[in-house]
Amino acid sequence: MTTMLPTVDPESRSLAGVLPDCLASLTVGGGSLPRADHAVVVLVDGLGAANLRGAAAHARFLAPRLGPRSTTTSAFPSTTAAGIATLTTGSLPGRHGLVSYRARDVSGDRVVNQLNGWDAGMVPETWQRLPTVFERARAQGVTTTVIGQERYRNSGFTRAVLRGADYRAGRSMADRLDAAREIVSTTAGPTLSYVYVPELDQAAHEYGWESGRWTALLEELDGDLKRWSSRLPASTGVLVTADHGVIDVAPHQHVLFDQVPELVAGVRHIGGEPRCLHLYLDADAGPVDRERLAEAWRAEEGGRAWIATREQAIDHGWYGEVDPEVLPRIGDVIVAARKRIAYYDSRPADQSARGMIGQHGSLTDEERRIPLLGLGRYEP
């Protein structure tokens, strides 16, 4: 049994529009957001709309603001590298080039982690190919600031997707929000600030989003945002959003795909992540080779995953418009989990990733539907 592939409309409302809309509200006005002097985007890694709705009792400030008109969609794949790059460039992965958690570097004949695998063979300023919204904002006289944890200040990912903004560090969630409040309270002229909150995603991976650890962090964040937003200047607009949602996957729901030889026949590299595999054949593989591998996967896994060749994924709009340079970074075959499962290769010696509970990456609504909550000037 196989499942029809979903189509993604690249023109539909998505995370790609959030920062450009904020910039327009600061400079030209008349767009989808009210005019503001200062804009702050708070991205809560892993806080999907379904997660916020399911934990509403722990988010009495945020959850009542969640409704049909206060959500948007993340990028595909629904993973941090693709999502944050989509937010900060205002473009979909087929253009900015961060098409998965682990993607093929053709020149190095390898698969590279897009969050923390940057090295001399993958230069951030050229691998991520587009100017950021921060760079565009600065050219228009807007003060731009990124506020995150200190450990991310000089990372390759920061250089790739956050260039064009000053970096300020804050240890706790409250510290980062306070830094944003200081900026909007003391800076003359328009400001565009981005606050990154990774704590909930980290807890979800380790403990699950339904765990006490995760809900305690949500309660803390909810209280911090309530107190913080009440102290902002009236001319400040705030959007609270996310890069993806999270699904908890138990160990008995792991699928060890390498134990079916046909599913790895001819596969040179395995990229992506457990809920969205990118299977790479030899660099000279063609459409016939991709279809052969896809058919093997459909025969075995078609009832619980969307399986697409590269051509099919592009035709269905999964990556938006795809530039030629980005094309070989996309898997020859993509396996996107539809059921509550995660795909693992049991052959590598390091199996630590199988301890992860919270998962994401695929096309399900739980993973792609995210909050877009307005506060201050942006409150509906």
Short mmCIF file of C-alpha atoms in Angstrom, two decimals:
data_model
loop_
_atom_site.label_atom_id
_atom_site.label_comp_id
_atom_site.label_asym_id
_atom_site.label_seq_id
_atom_site.Cartn_x
_atom_site.Cartn_y
_atom_site.Cartn_z
CA MET A 1 0.00 0.00 0.00
CA THR A 2 1.28 3.49 -0.86
CA THR A 3 0.07 6.94 0.13
CA MET A 4 -0.40 9.87 -2.23
CA LEU A 5 2.26 12.52 -1.85
CA PRO A 6 1.11 15.79 -0.26
CA THR A 7 1.60 18.99 -2.24
CA VAL A 8 3.10 22.06 -0.55
CA ASP A 9 2.15 25.43 -1.99
CA PRO A 10 5.33 27.54 -1.90
CA GLU A 11 3.22 30.70 -2.02
CA SER A 12 1.19 29.83 1.08
CA ARG A 13 1.74 31.53 4.44
CA SER A 14 4.87 30.18 6.10
CA LEU A 15 7.80 30.91 8.35
CA ALA A 16 9.51 32.55 5.36
CA GLY A 17 7.25 35.57 5.67
CA VAL A 18 7.74 36.35 9.36
CA LEU A 19 10.90 38.48 9.38
CA PRO A 20 10.15 40.22 6.05
CA ASP A 21 6.73 41.21 7.43
CA CYS A 22 8.37 42.59 10.57
CA LEU A 23 10.88 44.55 8.51
CA ALA A 24 8.07 46.01 6.40
CA SER A 25 6.25 47.13 9.55
CA LEU A 26 9.36 49.05 10.62
CA THR A 27 10.14 50.68 7.30
CA VAL A 28 7.31 51.02 4.79
CA GLY A 29 4.17 50.05 6.70
CA GLY A 30 0.96 48.95 5.04
CA GLY A 31 1.81 45.24 5.08
CA SER A 32 0.32 42.35 7.05
CA LEU A 33 1.48 43.83 10.39
CA PRO A 34 0.70 47.20 12.00
CA ARG A 35 3.33 49.91 11.92
CA ALA A 36 5.87 49.57 14.76
CA ASP A 37 9.09 51.23 15.90
CA HIS A 38 10.58 47.99 17.21
CA ALA A 39 10.02 44.36 16.23
CA VAL A 40 11.00 41.28 18.25
CA VAL A 41 10.66 37.71 17.01
CA VAL A 42 10.88 35.05 19.72
CA LEU A 43 11.51 31.61 18.23
CA VAL A 44 10.80 28.75 20.63
CA ASP A 45 12.53 25.74 19.15
CA GLY A 46 10.17 22.76 18.97
CA LEU A 47 6.98 24.45 20.19
CA GLY A 48 4.48 23.25 17.58
CA ALA A 49 0.88 24.38 17.59
CA ALA A 50 -0.23 20.88 18.59
CA ASN A 51 2.28 20.84 21.45
CA LEU A 52 1.08 24.21 22.76
CA ARG A 53 -2.55 23.15 22.42
CA GLY A 54 -1.89 19.83 24.16
CA ALA A 55 -0.12 21.54 27.06
CA ALA A 56 -2.50 24.50 27.30
CA ALA A 57 -2.88 24.12 31.07
CA HIS A 58 0.84 24.91 31.39
CA ALA A 59 0.70 27.98 29.14
CA ARG A 60 -2.11 30.20 30.37
CA PHE A 61 -0.65 33.29 28.73
CA LEU A 62 0.24 31.84 25.32
CA ALA A 63 -2.31 29.07 24.75
CA PRO A 64 -5.46 31.29 24.73
CA ARG A 65 -3.88 33.27 21.89
CA LEU A 66 -3.64 30.17 19.69
CA GLY A 67 -6.33 29.93 17.03
CA PRO A 68 -6.84 29.23 13.32
CA ARG A 69 -5.47 32.66 12.35
CA SER A 70 -2.52 32.58 14.76
CA THR A 71 -0.57 29.69 13.22
CA THR A 72 1.66 29.27 10.21
CA THR A 73 3.72 26.46 8.67
CA SER A 74 7.38 25.65 9.06
CA ALA A 75 9.70 24.77 6.22
CA PHE A 76 10.13 21.23 4.95
CA PRO A 77 11.86 19.35 6.35
CA SER A 78 10.51 20.40 9.73
CA THR A 79 13.92 20.65 11.33
CA THR A 80 15.91 23.45 12.93
CA ALA A 81 18.54 23.97 10.22
CA ALA A 82 15.93 24.36 7.48
CA GLY A 83 13.44 26.24 9.66
CA ILE A 84 15.70 28.93 11.07
CA ALA A 85 17.37 29.46 7.69
CA THR A 86 13.91 29.91 6.18
CA LEU A 87 12.98 32.43 8.88
CA THR A 88 16.15 34.50 8.57
CA THR A 89 16.47 34.53 4.77
CA GLY A 90 12.76 34.83 3.99
CA SER A 91 13.19 32.01 1.46
CA LEU A 92 12.46 28.29 1.31
CA PRO A 93 15.17 25.58 1.50
CA GLY A 94 15.38 25.06 -2.26
CA ARG A 95 16.91 28.53 -2.46
CA HIS A 96 18.88 29.00 0.77
CA GLY A 97 20.30 25.48 0.53
CA LEU A 98 19.87 24.06 4.04
CA VAL A 99 17.66 21.21 2.92
CA SER A 100 18.00 18.83 5.86
CA TYR A 101 19.64 18.17 9.23
CA ARG A 102 22.40 16.19 7.49
CA ALA A 103 22.93 16.88 3.80
CA ARG A 104 25.29 15.72 1.07
CA ASP A 105 28.39 17.74 0.30
CA VAL A 106 29.09 16.51 -3.22
CA SER A 107 32.58 17.97 -3.45
CA GLY A 108 33.63 16.16 -0.28
CA ASP A 109 31.65 12.97 -1.04
CA ARG A 110 30.19 13.05 2.47
CA VAL A 111 27.14 13.92 4.53
CA VAL A 112 27.51 16.94 6.81
CA ASN A 113 25.54 18.02 9.88
CA GLN A 114 24.02 21.43 9.05
CA LEU A 115 23.88 22.59 12.68
CA ASN A 116 27.29 21.71 14.07
CA GLY A 117 29.29 20.01 11.30
CA TRP A 118 30.72 23.12 9.67
CA ASP A 119 34.39 23.02 8.68
CA ALA A 120 36.79 24.40 6.08
CA GLY A 121 35.13 22.27 3.40
CA MET A 122 31.73 23.89 3.98
CA VAL A 123 32.09 27.64 4.32
CA PRO A 124 28.99 29.11 6.03
CA GLU A 125 28.98 32.34 4.04
CA THR A 126 28.79 30.48 0.72
CA TRP A 127 26.97 27.26 1.67
CA GLN A 128 23.98 29.37 2.78
CA ARG A 129 23.69 31.32 -0.40
CA LEU A 130 21.29 34.21 0.27
CA PRO A 131 21.48 37.54 2.09
CA THR A 132 19.65 37.43 5.39
CA VAL A 133 16.76 39.68 6.37
CA PHE A 134 19.12 41.18 8.96
CA GLU A 135 21.51 42.26 6.20
CA ARG A 136 18.64 43.78 4.25
CA ALA A 137 17.35 45.54 7.39
CA ARG A 138 20.73 47.06 8.18
CA ALA A 139 20.93 48.46 4.67
CA GLN A 140 17.67 50.29 5.48
CA GLY A 141 18.98 51.78 8.71
CA VAL A 142 17.44 49.25 11.11
CA THR A 143 19.44 48.11 14.17
CA THR A 144 19.53 44.29 14.09
CA THR A 145 20.33 42.00 17.01
CA VAL A 146 20.32 38.24 17.61
CA ILE A 147 19.99 37.09 21.21
CA GLY A 148 20.90 33.50 22.03
CA GLN A 149 23.09 31.35 24.24
CA GLU A 150 26.81 32.13 24.37
CA ARG A 151 27.81 28.76 22.91
CA TYR A 152 26.16 29.63 19.58
CA ARG A 153 27.88 33.01 19.15
CA ASN A 154 30.63 31.93 16.74
CA SER A 155 29.16 28.73 15.33
CA GLY A 156 29.16 27.96 11.64
CA PHE A 157 25.36 27.89 11.68
CA THR A 158 25.27 31.39 13.19
CA ARG A 159 27.61 32.64 10.47
CA ALA A 160 25.46 30.99 7.83
CA VAL A 161 21.99 32.18 8.81
CA LEU A 162 22.32 35.03 11.33
CA ARG A 163 24.87 37.24 9.62
CA GLY A 164 24.04 40.91 9.49
CA ALA A 165 23.05 41.15 13.17
CA ASP A 166 24.96 41.87 16.37
CA TYR A 167 25.03 38.88 18.73
CA ARG A 168 24.13 39.20 22.39
CA ALA A 169 24.16 36.28 24.81
CA GLY A 170 21.83 35.45 27.65
CA ARG A 171 22.09 32.41 29.89
CA SER A 172 18.42 31.91 30.78
CA MET A 173 15.24 32.47 28.82
CA ALA A 174 14.46 35.47 31.02
CA ASP A 175 17.97 36.87 30.47
CA ARG A 176 17.49 36.77 26.69
CA LEU A 177 14.10 38.42 26.86
CA ASP A 178 15.48 41.12 29.14
CA ALA A 179 18.26 41.80 26.63
CA ALA A 180 15.62 42.33 23.94
CA ARG A 181 13.68 44.69 26.22
CA GLU A 182 16.83 46.72 26.87
CA ILE A 183 17.40 47.08 23.12
CA VAL A 184 13.90 48.33 22.35
CA SER A 185 13.92 50.63 25.39
CA THR A 186 17.27 52.32 24.76
CA THR A 187 17.86 52.31 20.99
CA ALA A 188 16.99 55.33 18.90
CA GLY A 189 15.47 54.42 15.56
CA PRO A 190 13.89 51.16 14.42
CA THR A 191 15.16 47.83 15.75
CA LEU A 192 14.69 44.22 14.63
CA SER A 193 15.58 41.63 17.28
CA TYR A 194 15.50 37.84 17.21
CA VAL A 195 15.44 35.83 20.45
CA TYR A 196 16.24 32.12 20.29
CA VAL A 197 14.87 29.71 22.93
CA PRO A 198 16.32 26.18 22.49
CA GLU A 199 15.46 24.77 25.92
CA LEU A 200 12.11 23.15 25.07
CA ASP A 201 13.45 21.34 22.01
CA GLN A 202 16.41 20.01 23.99
CA ALA A 203 14.11 18.72 26.72
CA ALA A 204 11.76 17.16 24.16
CA HIS A 205 14.58 15.21 22.53
CA GLU A 206 15.79 13.85 25.85
CA TYR A 207 12.58 13.39 27.83
CA GLY A 208 9.67 13.83 25.39
CA TRP A 209 7.37 16.81 25.01
CA GLU A 210 4.80 15.28 27.36
CA SER A 211 7.34 14.93 30.16
CA GLY A 212 7.34 16.90 33.39
CA ARG A 213 10.66 18.46 32.39
CA TRP A 214 9.21 19.86 29.15
CA THR A 215 6.00 21.18 30.69
CA ALA A 216 7.95 22.84 33.51
CA LEU A 217 10.03 24.71 30.93
CA LEU A 218 6.88 25.73 29.07
CA GLU A 219 5.41 27.11 32.30
CA GLU A 220 8.62 29.04 32.94
CA LEU A 221 8.65 30.49 29.43
CA ASP A 222 4.95 31.35 29.58
CA GLY A 223 5.46 33.31 32.79
CA ASP A 224 8.59 35.00 31.47
CA LEU A 225 6.79 36.14 28.31
CA LYS A 226 3.80 37.45 30.25
CA ARG A 227 5.97 39.57 32.58
CA TRP A 228 8.31 40.70 29.81
CA SER A 229 5.66 41.73 27.31
CA SER A 230 3.86 43.88 29.89
CA ARG A 231 7.01 45.99 30.32
CA LEU A 232 7.77 46.69 26.65
CA PRO A 233 7.38 50.15 25.09
CA ALA A 234 3.99 50.53 23.43
CA SER A 235 5.59 50.93 20.02
CA THR A 236 7.02 47.38 20.10
CA GLY A 237 5.55 44.51 18.11
CA VAL A 238 6.31 40.91 19.09
CA LEU A 239 5.77 37.62 17.26
CA VAL A 240 6.21 34.32 19.11
CA THR A 241 6.76 31.39 16.77
CA ALA A 242 8.71 28.15 16.33
CA ASP A 243 10.72 26.25 13.76
CA HIS A 244 8.77 22.96 14.04
CA GLY A 245 6.65 20.84 16.33
CA VAL A 246 7.60 17.61 18.10
CA ILE A 247 6.26 14.04 18.16
CA ASP A 248 7.27 11.55 20.86
CA VAL A 249 8.45 8.22 19.43
CA ALA A 250 8.98 5.24 21.76
CA PRO A 251 11.84 2.76 21.19
CA HIS A 252 9.45 0.04 20.04
CA GLN A 253 8.42 2.37 17.20
CA HIS A 254 11.93 2.49 15.74
CA VAL A 255 12.30 0.94 12.28
CA LEU A 256 15.76 -0.53 11.54
CA PHE A 257 15.57 -0.14 7.79
CA ASP A 258 19.00 -1.56 7.01
CA GLN A 259 17.74 -5.02 7.97
CA VAL A 260 15.85 -5.10 4.65
CA PRO A 261 18.68 -5.29 2.06
CA GLU A 262 16.59 -3.84 -0.76
CA LEU A 263 16.19 -0.57 1.17
CA VAL A 264 19.91 0.14 1.23
CA ALA A 265 20.93 -1.40 -2.10
CA GLY A 266 23.08 1.12 -3.96
CA VAL A 267 22.78 3.75 -1.21
CA ARG A 268 26.08 5.60 -0.82
CA HIS A 269 25.13 8.04 1.95
CA ILE A 270 22.25 8.40 4.41
CA GLY A 271 21.31 11.93 5.44
CA GLY A 272 18.36 13.75 6.89
CA GLU A 273 17.11 12.51 10.25
CA PRO A 274 15.01 9.63 11.64
CA ARG A 275 11.63 11.05 10.54
CA CYS A 276 12.88 12.34 7.19
CA LEU A 277 15.60 10.29 5.54
CA HIS A 278 17.59 11.54 2.56
CA LEU A 279 18.99 8.55 0.69
CA TYR A 280 21.87 9.38 -1.63
CA LEU A 281 22.98 7.20 -4.51
CA ASP A 282 26.19 7.69 -6.48
CA ALA A 283 26.55 11.22 -7.81
CA ASP A 284 25.92 10.08 -11.40
CA ALA A 285 22.65 8.27 -10.55
CA GLY A 286 19.68 9.16 -12.75
CA PRO A 287 15.89 9.14 -12.51
CA VAL A 288 15.67 5.39 -13.25
CA ASP A 289 18.02 4.60 -10.35
CA ARG A 290 16.04 6.84 -8.02
CA GLU A 291 12.72 5.29 -9.02
CA ARG A 292 14.09 1.78 -8.47
CA LEU A 293 15.08 2.60 -4.90
CA ALA A 294 11.84 4.45 -4.26
CA GLU A 295 9.82 1.46 -5.44
CA ALA A 296 11.67 -0.81 -3.02
CA TRP A 297 10.80 1.54 -0.18
CA ARG A 298 7.17 1.87 -1.26
CA ALA A 299 6.80 -1.90 -1.27
CA GLU A 300 8.11 -2.15 2.28
CA GLU A 301 7.14 1.17 3.93
CA GLY A 302 4.55 2.81 1.69
CA GLY A 303 1.79 2.33 4.26
CA ARG A 304 3.46 4.46 6.91
CA ALA A 305 5.69 6.93 5.06
CA TRP A 306 5.61 9.32 2.13
CA ILE A 307 8.30 8.18 -0.29
CA ALA A 308 9.41 10.45 -3.10
CA THR A 309 12.19 10.64 -5.60
CA ARG A 310 14.00 13.95 -5.78
CA GLU A 311 12.02 14.89 -8.88
CA GLN A 312 8.70 14.05 -7.22
CA ALA A 313 9.51 16.01 -4.06
CA ILE A 314 10.39 19.08 -6.13
CA ASP A 315 7.31 18.69 -8.34
CA HIS A 316 5.13 18.60 -5.21
CA GLY A 317 6.65 21.83 -3.92
CA TRP A 318 8.33 20.39 -0.84
CA TYR A 319 11.38 22.65 -1.14
CA GLY A 320 9.91 25.55 -3.08
CA GLU A 321 11.88 26.71 -6.09
CA VAL A 322 15.15 24.75 -6.21
CA ASP A 323 18.31 26.37 -7.52
CA PRO A 324 20.72 24.14 -9.52
CA GLU A 325 23.46 24.44 -6.89
CA VAL A 326 21.09 23.13 -4.21
CA LEU A 327 19.71 20.23 -6.25
CA PRO A 328 22.36 17.57 -5.36
CA ARG A 329 21.97 18.32 -1.64
CA ILE A 330 18.44 16.89 -1.78
CA GLY A 331 18.28 13.10 -1.38
CA ASP A 332 17.83 10.93 -4.46
CA VAL A 333 14.97 9.43 -2.45
CA ILE A 334 13.23 11.08 0.53
CA VAL A 335 11.43 8.97 3.14
CA ALA A 336 9.13 11.14 5.29
CA ALA A 337 7.45 9.30 8.15
CA ARG A 338 3.65 9.53 8.19
CA LYS A 339 2.97 7.29 11.21
CA ARG A 340 4.50 7.68 14.67
CA ILE A 341 7.77 5.97 13.78
CA ALA A 342 11.45 6.82 13.33
CA TYR A 343 13.89 5.23 10.88
CA TYR A 344 17.33 4.14 12.02
CA ASP A 345 20.33 2.47 10.44
CA SER A 346 21.62 -0.14 12.91
CA ARG A 347 24.99 -0.58 11.18
CA PRO A 348 27.01 2.38 12.59
CA ALA A 349 28.75 1.73 15.92
CA ASP A 350 27.35 4.92 17.44
CA GLN A 351 23.66 4.33 18.16
CA SER A 352 23.24 7.14 20.70
CA ALA A 353 20.65 8.90 18.52
CA ARG A 354 18.23 6.06 19.26
CA GLY A 355 17.89 7.42 22.79
CA MET A 356 16.04 10.46 21.45
CA ILE A 357 12.33 10.57 22.37
CA GLY A 358 11.06 13.80 20.81
CA GLN A 359 11.35 13.70 17.02
CA HIS A 360 10.51 15.88 14.03
CA GLY A 361 11.39 16.43 10.39
CA SER A 362 8.44 15.12 8.41
CA LEU A 363 5.37 16.58 6.71
CA THR A 364 2.72 15.87 9.34
CA ASP A 365 0.64 18.73 10.70
CA GLU A 366 2.00 18.04 14.19
CA GLU A 367 5.51 18.73 12.93
CA ARG A 368 4.87 21.57 10.45
CA ARG A 369 2.05 23.63 12.00
CA ILE A 370 3.54 26.23 14.35
CA PRO A 371 2.22 29.15 16.44
CA LEU A 372 2.44 32.73 15.21
CA LEU A 373 1.29 34.73 18.20
CA GLY A 374 1.24 38.52 18.15
CA LEU A 375 1.93 40.63 21.25
CA GLY A 376 2.18 44.36 21.79
CA ARG A 377 1.70 46.28 18.53
CA TYR A 378 1.23 42.97 16.70
CA GLU A 379 -1.54 41.66 18.95
CA PRO A 380 -4.71 41.10 16.88
#
